[in-house]
Coordinates of C-alpha atoms in Angstrom, one line a residue:
M960 CA 66.9 26.3 -17.7
S961 CA 67.4 25.1 -14.7
E962 CA 65.2 23.1 -12.8
P963 CA 63.1 24.9 -9.9
T964 CA 64.6 24.5 -6.6
T965 CA 62.2 22.9 -3.6
E966 CA 61.8 26.4 -2.3
E967 CA 60.6 27.9 -5.3
K968 CA 58.6 24.8 -6.0
V969 CA 56.3 25.5 -2.8
S970 CA 56.6 29.1 -3.4
E971 CA 54.7 28.7 -6.7
A972 CA 52.2 26.2 -5.0
E973 CA 51.5 28.4 -2.1
R974 CA 50.5 31.2 -4.7
A975 CA 48.8 28.6 -6.4
A976 CA 47.0 27.2 -3.5
L977 CA 45.3 31.1 -3.0
K978 CA 43.8 31.0 -7.1
L979 CA 42.7 27.2 -6.9
A980 CA 40.8 27.4 -3.8
Q981 CA 38.3 30.1 -5.6
Q982 CA 38.2 28.0 -8.8
S983 CA 34.4 26.5 -8.9
E984 CA 33.2 23.0 -8.8
A985 CA 32.8 23.1 -12.4
D986 CA 36.6 23.7 -13.6
R987 CA 38.2 21.5 -11.0
N988 CA 35.7 18.7 -11.9
A989 CA 36.3 19.0 -15.8
A990 CA 40.1 18.9 -14.9
L991 CA 39.8 15.7 -13.5
E992 CA 38.0 14.2 -16.2
S993 CA 41.4 15.7 -18.6
I994 CA 43.5 13.7 -16.4
A995 CA 41.5 10.7 -16.2
D996 CA 41.1 11.0 -20.4
A997 CA 44.8 11.8 -20.5
I998 CA 45.4 8.7 -18.5
E999 CA 43.7 6.0 -20.6
A1000 CA 45.1 7.9 -23.6
H1001 CA 48.8 7.4 -22.4
S1002 CA 48.5 3.9 -21.2
D1003 CA 51.4 2.6 -23.5
E1004 CA 54.0 5.2 -22.5
I1005 CA 52.7 4.6 -18.6
L1006 CA 53.4 1.3 -18.5
D1007 CA 57.2 1.6 -21.0
A1008 CA 58.1 4.0 -18.2
N1009 CA 56.6 1.2 -15.1
E1010 CA 58.2 -1.9 -16.8
E1011 CA 61.8 -0.3 -16.7
D1012 CA 61.0 0.2 -12.9
V1013 CA 59.7 -3.5 -12.0
D1014 CA 62.9 -4.3 -14.1
E1015 CA 65.5 -2.8 -11.7
A1016 CA 62.8 -3.2 -8.7
E1017 CA 63.6 -7.0 -9.7
T1018 CA 66.9 -6.7 -9.8
L1019 CA 67.5 -5.2 -6.4
L1020 CA 64.5 -7.7 -5.5
E1021 CA 67.2 -10.8 -6.4
E1022 CA 69.6 -8.7 -4.2
G1023 CA 68.4 -9.1 -1.1
E1024 CA 67.5 -5.1 -1.0
Y1025 CA 63.4 -4.9 -2.0
T1026 CA 60.8 -7.0 -1.0
Q1027 CA 58.2 -9.4 -3.5
A1028 CA 55.6 -6.9 -1.5
L1029 CA 57.2 -4.2 -2.6
V1030 CA 57.8 -5.6 -6.6
D1031 CA 54.3 -6.1 -6.8
R1032 CA 53.0 -2.4 -5.2
L1033 CA 55.1 -1.1 -7.7
A1034 CA 53.9 -2.9 -10.5
L1035 CA 50.8 -1.2 -13.5
S1036 CA 49.1 -2.7 -16.2
H1037 CA 46.5 -2.2 -18.8
S1038 CA 43.3 -2.9 -16.2
K1039 CA 45.4 -1.1 -13.5
I1040 CA 45.8 2.0 -15.2
E1041 CA 41.9 1.8 -16.2
S1042 CA 41.0 1.5 -12.8
I1043 CA 43.3 4.6 -12.1
A1044 CA 41.6 6.3 -14.5
E1045 CA 38.3 5.1 -12.8
M1046 CA 39.1 6.5 -9.3
V1047 CA 39.7 10.0 -11.0
R1048 CA 36.7 10.0 -12.2
S1049 CA 35.1 8.9 -9.3
V1050 CA 36.5 11.8 -7.0
A1051 CA 35.1 14.3 -9.7
G1052 CA 31.9 12.7 -9.4
Q1053 CA 32.0 13.2 -5.7
D1054 CA 30.1 16.1 -3.5
D1055 CA 32.2 19.2 -3.4
P1056 CA 33.4 19.3 0.3
L1057 CA 34.1 23.0 0.2
G1058 CA 31.7 26.5 0.5
E1059 CA 29.9 24.2 2.8
T1060 CA 27.9 25.9 5.8
L1061 CA 29.0 23.5 8.5
E1062 CA 27.0 25.9 11.3
A1063 CA 25.0 28.8 11.2
R1064 CA 24.5 30.4 14.2
R1065 CA 22.6 34.2 14.6
L1066 CA 24.5 36.5 17.3
D1067 CA 22.3 39.4 17.4
D1068 CA 19.7 40.6 14.7
D1069 CA 21.5 41.4 11.2
L1070 CA 24.4 39.6 12.7
E1071 CA 25.5 36.2 11.5
L1072 CA 28.4 33.6 12.1
Y1073 CA 29.1 31.1 9.8
K1074 CA 31.6 28.2 10.2
Q1075 CA 32.6 27.3 6.2
S1076 CA 34.8 25.1 4.8
V1077 CA 37.4 25.5 2.9
P1078 CA 40.7 23.8 1.6
I1079 CA 44.2 23.5 3.6
G1080 CA 46.3 25.0 1.3
V1081 CA 49.5 23.2 0.3
I1082 CA 49.6 20.0 1.5
G1083 CA 53.3 18.4 1.2
T1084 CA 53.1 13.9 0.4
V1085 CA 55.9 11.8 0.7
F1086 CA 54.8 8.4 -0.7
E1087 CA 56.5 4.6 -1.6
S1088 CA 56.3 2.1 -4.3
R1089 CA 52.7 2.9 -5.5
P1090 CA 53.2 4.5 -8.5
D1091 CA 48.8 5.2 -8.7
A1092 CA 49.3 6.5 -5.2
L1093 CA 50.4 10.1 -7.0
V1094 CA 48.0 10.0 -9.3
Q1095 CA 45.0 9.4 -6.4
I1096 CA 46.7 11.7 -4.0
A1097 CA 46.9 14.2 -6.9
A1098 CA 43.4 14.4 -7.7
L1099 CA 42.3 14.3 -4.3
S1100 CA 43.8 17.5 -3.6
L1101 CA 42.5 18.9 -7.1
K1102 CA 39.1 18.3 -5.7
S1103 CA 39.6 19.5 -2.6
G1104 CA 40.5 23.0 -3.8
N1105 CA 44.6 22.0 -2.3
A1106 CA 48.3 22.3 -3.8
V1107 CA 49.8 19.6 -3.5
I1108 CA 54.0 18.5 -3.6
L1109 CA 54.3 15.1 -4.5
K1110 CA 57.3 12.8 -3.4
G1111 CA 57.2 9.6 -4.4
G1112 CA 59.7 6.6 -3.9
S1113 CA 62.9 6.5 -6.4
E1114 CA 61.5 2.8 -7.3
A1115 CA 58.8 4.1 -8.7
S1116 CA 60.6 7.2 -10.3
R1117 CA 59.9 7.0 -14.1
S1118 CA 56.1 6.0 -13.4
N1119 CA 56.2 8.7 -11.4
R1120 CA 57.2 11.3 -13.5
V1121 CA 55.6 10.3 -16.8
L1122 CA 52.6 10.8 -14.0
Y1123 CA 53.0 14.2 -12.9
E1124 CA 54.1 15.1 -16.4
I1125 CA 49.8 13.9 -18.0
I1126 CA 48.8 15.7 -15.0
E1127 CA 50.4 18.9 -15.2
E1128 CA 49.7 18.7 -19.3
A1129 CA 45.7 17.9 -18.5
T1130 CA 45.2 20.7 -15.8
S1131 CA 47.2 23.2 -17.4
D1132 CA 43.8 25.7 -17.6
L1133 CA 44.4 25.2 -13.5
P1134 CA 46.8 28.0 -11.8
T1135 CA 50.2 27.2 -12.5
G1136 CA 52.1 24.7 -10.0
W1137 CA 48.9 23.8 -8.2
A1138 CA 51.0 20.0 -8.3
Q1139 CA 54.8 19.9 -7.8
L1140 CA 56.8 16.9 -8.4
I1141 CA 60.2 16.5 -6.1
E1142 CA 62.5 13.4 -6.2
A1143 CA 65.8 13.7 -4.3
R1144 CA 66.1 12.9 -1.0
A1145 CA 67.8 16.3 -0.3
D1146 CA 64.2 17.8 -1.6
V1147 CA 62.5 15.7 1.6
N1148 CA 64.4 17.3 4.4
A1149 CA 63.9 21.1 2.6
L1150 CA 60.0 20.2 2.7
L1151 CA 60.5 19.9 6.2
E1152 CA 61.6 22.9 7.2
M1153 CA 59.6 25.4 4.9
D1154 CA 56.6 25.2 8.1
D1155 CA 55.5 28.8 6.9
S1156 CA 54.1 27.3 3.6
V1157 CA 53.4 24.2 3.7
D1158 CA 50.2 23.5 5.9
L1159 CA 50.2 19.5 5.9
L1160 CA 52.2 16.7 5.4
M1161 CA 50.8 13.7 4.9
P1162 CA 53.5 10.9 4.9
R1163 CA 52.6 6.9 3.8
G1164 CA 55.5 4.5 4.5
S1165 CA 56.9 2.0 8.0
S1166 CA 56.7 3.4 11.4
E1167 CA 59.9 4.1 11.4
F1168 CA 59.9 6.6 8.0
V1169 CA 56.3 8.5 9.5
S1170 CA 58.5 9.3 12.9
Y1171 CA 60.9 10.3 11.1
I1172 CA 59.3 12.8 9.4
Q1173 CA 57.5 13.3 12.7
D1174 CA 60.6 14.0 14.3
N1175 CA 62.0 16.2 12.2
T1176 CA 59.3 19.2 10.7
S1177 CA 56.9 21.4 13.1
I1178 CA 54.5 20.8 10.1
P1179 CA 51.3 19.2 11.2
V1180 CA 51.4 15.5 9.9
L1181 CA 48.9 13.3 9.3
G1182 CA 50.8 9.9 9.0
H1183 CA 49.6 6.9 7.3
T1184 CA 51.7 3.5 8.1
E1185 CA 51.7 0.2 8.4
G1186 CA 48.9 -2.0 8.8
V1187 CA 49.1 -4.8 11.6
C1188 CA 44.9 -6.1 11.0
H1189 CA 43.3 -9.2 12.9
V1190 CA 40.5 -11.6 12.0
Y1191 CA 39.0 -13.1 15.7
V1192 CA 37.3 -16.1 14.3
D1193 CA 35.0 -16.2 17.6
E1194 CA 33.2 -19.1 19.8
A1195 CA 29.8 -18.0 18.1
A1196 CA 30.8 -17.8 14.2
D1197 CA 29.8 -19.1 11.1
L1198 CA 32.8 -20.9 10.7
E1199 CA 31.9 -21.3 6.7
M1200 CA 31.9 -17.4 6.8
A1201 CA 35.3 -17.3 8.8
V1202 CA 36.7 -19.7 6.8
E1203 CA 35.7 -17.2 3.3
V1204 CA 36.6 -14.2 5.2
A1205 CA 39.9 -14.6 6.3
H1206 CA 40.8 -16.2 2.9
D1207 CA 40.6 -13.1 1.8
A1208 CA 41.6 -10.6 4.2
K1209 CA 44.9 -12.5 3.5
V1210 CA 45.1 -13.3 0.0
Q1211 CA 42.9 -11.6 -1.8
Y1212 CA 46.0 -8.7 -1.8
P1213 CA 48.3 -9.5 0.5
A1214 CA 51.1 -6.8 -0.3
A1215 CA 48.2 -4.5 1.0
C1216 CA 48.1 -2.1 4.3
N1217 CA 44.6 -3.4 5.0
A1218 CA 45.6 -7.2 4.6
T1219 CA 45.2 -9.1 7.6
E1220 CA 48.9 -10.3 9.4
T1221 CA 47.5 -12.2 12.5
L1222 CA 44.4 -14.5 12.7
L1223 CA 42.9 -15.4 16.1
I1224 CA 40.7 -18.1 16.6
H1225 CA 38.3 -19.1 19.9
E1226 CA 39.8 -22.3 22.0
S1227 CA 36.4 -23.6 21.6
V1228 CA 36.3 -23.9 17.7
A1229 CA 40.0 -24.0 17.0
A1230 CA 40.3 -27.6 16.3
E1231 CA 37.4 -27.5 13.4
F1232 CA 38.4 -24.4 12.4
L1233 CA 41.9 -24.3 12.0
P1234 CA 42.5 -27.5 9.4
E1235 CA 39.8 -25.6 6.9
I1236 CA 41.4 -22.3 6.7
T1237 CA 45.2 -23.8 6.8
E1238 CA 44.3 -26.1 3.8
H1239 CA 42.8 -22.9 2.1
Y1240 CA 46.4 -21.1 3.3
E1241 CA 48.1 -24.0 1.9
E1242 CA 46.5 -23.9 -1.4
S1243 CA 47.0 -20.1 -1.4
G1244 CA 50.6 -20.8 -0.9
V1245 CA 50.3 -18.9 2.1
E1246 CA 53.2 -19.8 4.9
M1247 CA 51.4 -20.1 8.0
R1248 CA 52.9 -19.7 11.7
G1249 CA 51.4 -20.4 14.7
D1250 CA 51.5 -20.4 18.5
G1251 CA 52.0 -23.6 20.5
R1252 CA 48.1 -24.7 20.6
V1253 CA 48.0 -24.2 16.9
R1254 CA 50.6 -26.3 16.1
E1255 CA 49.1 -29.2 18.5
I1256 CA 46.4 -28.7 15.6
V1257 CA 47.8 -28.1 12.6
D1258 CA 51.9 -28.8 11.4
M1259 CA 53.3 -25.1 11.1
D1260 CA 56.3 -22.8 12.1
A1261 CA 56.4 -21.6 15.1
A1262 CA 55.4 -17.8 15.6
T1263 CA 58.1 -16.0 17.8
D1264 CA 56.7 -12.6 19.8
E1265 CA 57.5 -10.7 16.6
D1266 CA 55.6 -12.4 14.0
W1267 CA 52.5 -10.2 16.3
S1268 CA 53.7 -6.9 15.5
A1269 CA 54.7 -8.0 11.8
E1270 CA 53.6 -6.4 8.9
Y1271 CA 54.1 -9.3 6.2
G1272 CA 52.9 -7.3 3.1
D1273 CA 53.3 -10.6 1.4
L1274 CA 51.5 -14.1 1.4
E1275 CA 52.7 -14.8 4.9
I1276 CA 50.9 -15.1 8.4
S1277 CA 50.5 -15.4 12.4
L1278 CA 47.8 -17.5 13.9
K1279 CA 47.0 -17.8 17.4
I1280 CA 44.3 -19.5 19.9
V1281 CA 42.6 -17.2 22.7
D1282 CA 40.3 -18.3 25.3
S1283 CA 37.7 -15.3 25.3
M1284 CA 37.1 -12.4 22.7
I1285 CA 38.3 -10.6 25.6
D1286 CA 41.9 -11.7 25.4
A1287 CA 41.2 -11.5 21.5
V1288 CA 40.3 -8.2 22.3
D1289 CA 43.6 -7.7 24.4
H1290 CA 46.0 -9.1 22.3
I1291 CA 45.2 -6.6 19.0
N1292 CA 44.8 -3.8 21.2
E1293 CA 48.9 -4.5 22.5
Y1294 CA 50.2 -5.8 18.7
G1295 CA 48.4 -3.6 16.4
S1296 CA 48.6 -0.7 14.5
K1297 CA 45.4 1.1 15.0
H1298 CA 44.5 0.2 11.5
T1299 CA 41.6 -2.4 10.7
D1300 CA 40.0 -5.1 12.7
S1301 CA 37.4 -7.8 12.8
I1302 CA 35.7 -10.1 14.0
I1303 CA 33.8 -13.1 12.7
T1304 CA 30.8 -14.3 14.9
A1305 CA 27.3 -14.5 15.2
D1306 CA 26.4 -13.4 18.8
A1307 CA 25.9 -9.4 18.1
D1308 CA 26.2 -8.8 22.4
T1309 CA 29.7 -10.2 21.5
A1310 CA 30.5 -8.5 18.2
S1311 CA 29.5 -5.1 20.3
V1312 CA 32.0 -5.6 22.7
F1313 CA 34.3 -6.1 20.7
M1314 CA 34.2 -3.5 18.0
Q1315 CA 33.8 -0.8 20.8
G1316 CA 36.8 -2.5 22.9
I1317 CA 39.3 -2.6 20.1
D1318 CA 41.5 0.9 19.6
S1319 CA 41.8 0.9 15.5
A1320 CA 40.6 3.6 12.7
S1321 CA 37.8 0.6 11.5
V1322 CA 36.4 -2.4 13.3
F1323 CA 34.5 -4.5 11.4
H1324 CA 32.0 -7.6 11.9
N1325 CA 31.3 -10.1 9.9
A1326 CA 33.8 -8.8 6.7
S1327 CA 37.0 -9.0 5.4
T1328 CA 39.8 -5.9 6.7
R1329 CA 39.8 -5.4 2.6
F1330 CA 37.1 -3.2 2.6
S1331 CA 38.9 -0.6 4.4
D1332 CA 39.8 1.4 1.8
G1333 CA 39.0 5.3 0.6
Y1334 CA 37.1 3.7 -2.3
R1335 CA 35.0 1.3 -0.9
Y1336 CA 33.4 3.9 1.6
G1337 CA 32.5 5.5 -1.6
L1338 CA 35.4 8.5 -0.5
G1339 CA 36.1 8.2 -4.5
A1340 CA 39.8 7.2 -3.1
E1341 CA 42.3 8.1 -0.5
V1342 CA 45.2 9.8 0.3
G1343 CA 46.1 6.9 2.9
I1344 CA 44.8 5.6 5.9
S1345 CA 45.4 7.7 8.9
T1346 CA 46.0 5.7 12.5
G1347 CA 46.2 8.2 14.6
K1348 CA 43.4 10.2 16.2
T1349 CA 43.1 14.0 15.3
H1350 CA 42.1 15.6 12.3
A1351 CA 41.5 12.8 10.1
R1352 CA 41.2 9.1 10.7
G1353 CA 41.1 5.6 8.7
P1354 CA 40.5 6.1 4.9
V1355 CA 41.1 9.6 4.0
G1356 CA 38.8 11.0 0.9
L1357 CA 38.2 14.8 0.4
G1358 CA 37.0 15.7 4.1
G1359 CA 40.2 14.9 5.6
L1360 CA 42.0 17.4 3.3
T1361 CA 39.5 20.2 4.4
T1362 CA 39.6 23.1 7.6
Y1363 CA 36.9 26.0 7.9
Q1364 CA 37.0 29.3 8.1
Y1365 CA 34.9 31.2 10.3
F1366 CA 32.8 34.5 8.4
I1367 CA 30.4 37.1 10.2
E1368 CA 28.0 39.0 8.1
G1369 CA 27.1 42.2 10.2
D1370 CA 25.1 45.3 9.5
G1371 CA 27.5 47.8 11.6
Q1372 CA 27.6 46.2 14.7
I1373 CA 30.6 46.9 17.3
V1374 CA 32.0 44.6 20.3
A1375 CA 31.1 48.0 22.6
S1376 CA 27.3 47.3 22.5
Y1377 CA 27.7 44.3 24.2
S1378 CA 29.6 45.7 26.8
G1379 CA 30.1 48.5 29.3
A1380 CA 27.0 48.7 32.2
N1381 CA 24.1 48.3 29.7
P1382 CA 25.5 45.9 27.2
R1383 CA 23.7 44.2 24.6
A1384 CA 23.0 40.7 24.7
F1385 CA 23.7 38.1 22.6
V1386 CA 20.8 35.7 20.6
H1387 CA 23.2 32.7 20.1
E1388 CA 20.3 31.1 18.0
E1389 CA 21.2 28.1 15.8
F1390 CA 19.8 28.5 12.4
D1391 CA 19.6 26.8 9.0
G1392 CA 21.4 28.5 5.9
E1393 CA 23.7 29.2 3.9
W1394 CA 26.4 32.0 3.8
T1395 CA 26.1 34.2 0.8
P1396 CA 28.6 36.9 0.6
G1397 CA 28.3 40.3 0.7
R1398 CA 24.8 40.3 2.2
L1399 CA 22.7 38.9 5.0
S1400 CA 21.0 35.4 4.0
E1401 CA 17.4 34.9 4.4
T1402 CA 17.0 32.4 7.0
T1403 CA 14.0 31.0 9.2
V1404 CA 15.2 30.2 12.9
T1405 CA 15.2 26.3 13.7
H1406 CA 16.0 26.3 17.4

């Protein structure tokens, strides 16, 4: 039997989405638990496939076609698989994002309007390198009642195929085709043209890649691009804290999009702070590049203009001395990617001005940028970090995968009664109440 075309896969997902939206929370959670159990049970099979992907990637790394950061993101381990299963169970443990009454308004006696959370429908995702992203996206889509089209990078093709097959088998009781895997580059171009069937696209990758997706489709795009993140060490910073945070933000997992790429230091603390942090960086193998003022204090390579907007994704960092907190804000807003930025200071007023002045999805005070993560935010997991401002922003979890519908419960009312010479007046009262299909709910007016 021949492999279904992309169009056939999307059509099947579209049909499945309508049925999946009707699945109970208990059924969706049970399916998620089955996925977690199956991933653990097939860990050896997953690791065997992943080893082949990593071996091929390391060959291409030696040939200069791949980066070390890509290889690092690609590799799985037994502990990583355990964390993936834990993530799936965490998603199952989240509150149901569906069926929530967001607003209830009485238009008139026995005429009530409800704004209800519902799935988006069919979501298309294109992501690179990390095979665990496939599981995250599938789990969040399932919990939120969405069908999903999954397209991973060729570098993780074997890992993605095995993980997809495990998920498909573990959710055999769900509507057939709720999750689909596409693998060829041509499939992506076909997907981009299916605006009548796909409701949202979520690309994860470079700015150039996301821009390509946006420029070649009329489907709404929720972009997840690079992270050029910053830590700013203020003149009122606890420097011991600053060293710990700046080190963690770069070294703890440098391949992540929330790792810090530029460290900004107030000129009044630079002479004391720089020797300490650079010693920690050197011990961890971090390659440093500094502006002229930094290099007057500590010897390192010179930073170029390109460094200020670079996402290294590796043990590399640029350092710059600034004259004020406002200069730090200006630098971040000019060169950052609107992902995550942090200030280290003991001055609450300074922190407030900084945090409200930075145009990023997440802004922290006295904390590592590495906290910018759906799991750490308590969202269960994330489909990515949105650096845009519409629909969803920052780590996109279950809430970012829902939309809403308006439902009216009436008792035979007609619009003609509310127009003409003696129109009946609308009440327009907000009230506390949940939508109950098929009958008017018992409610109490609150205002």
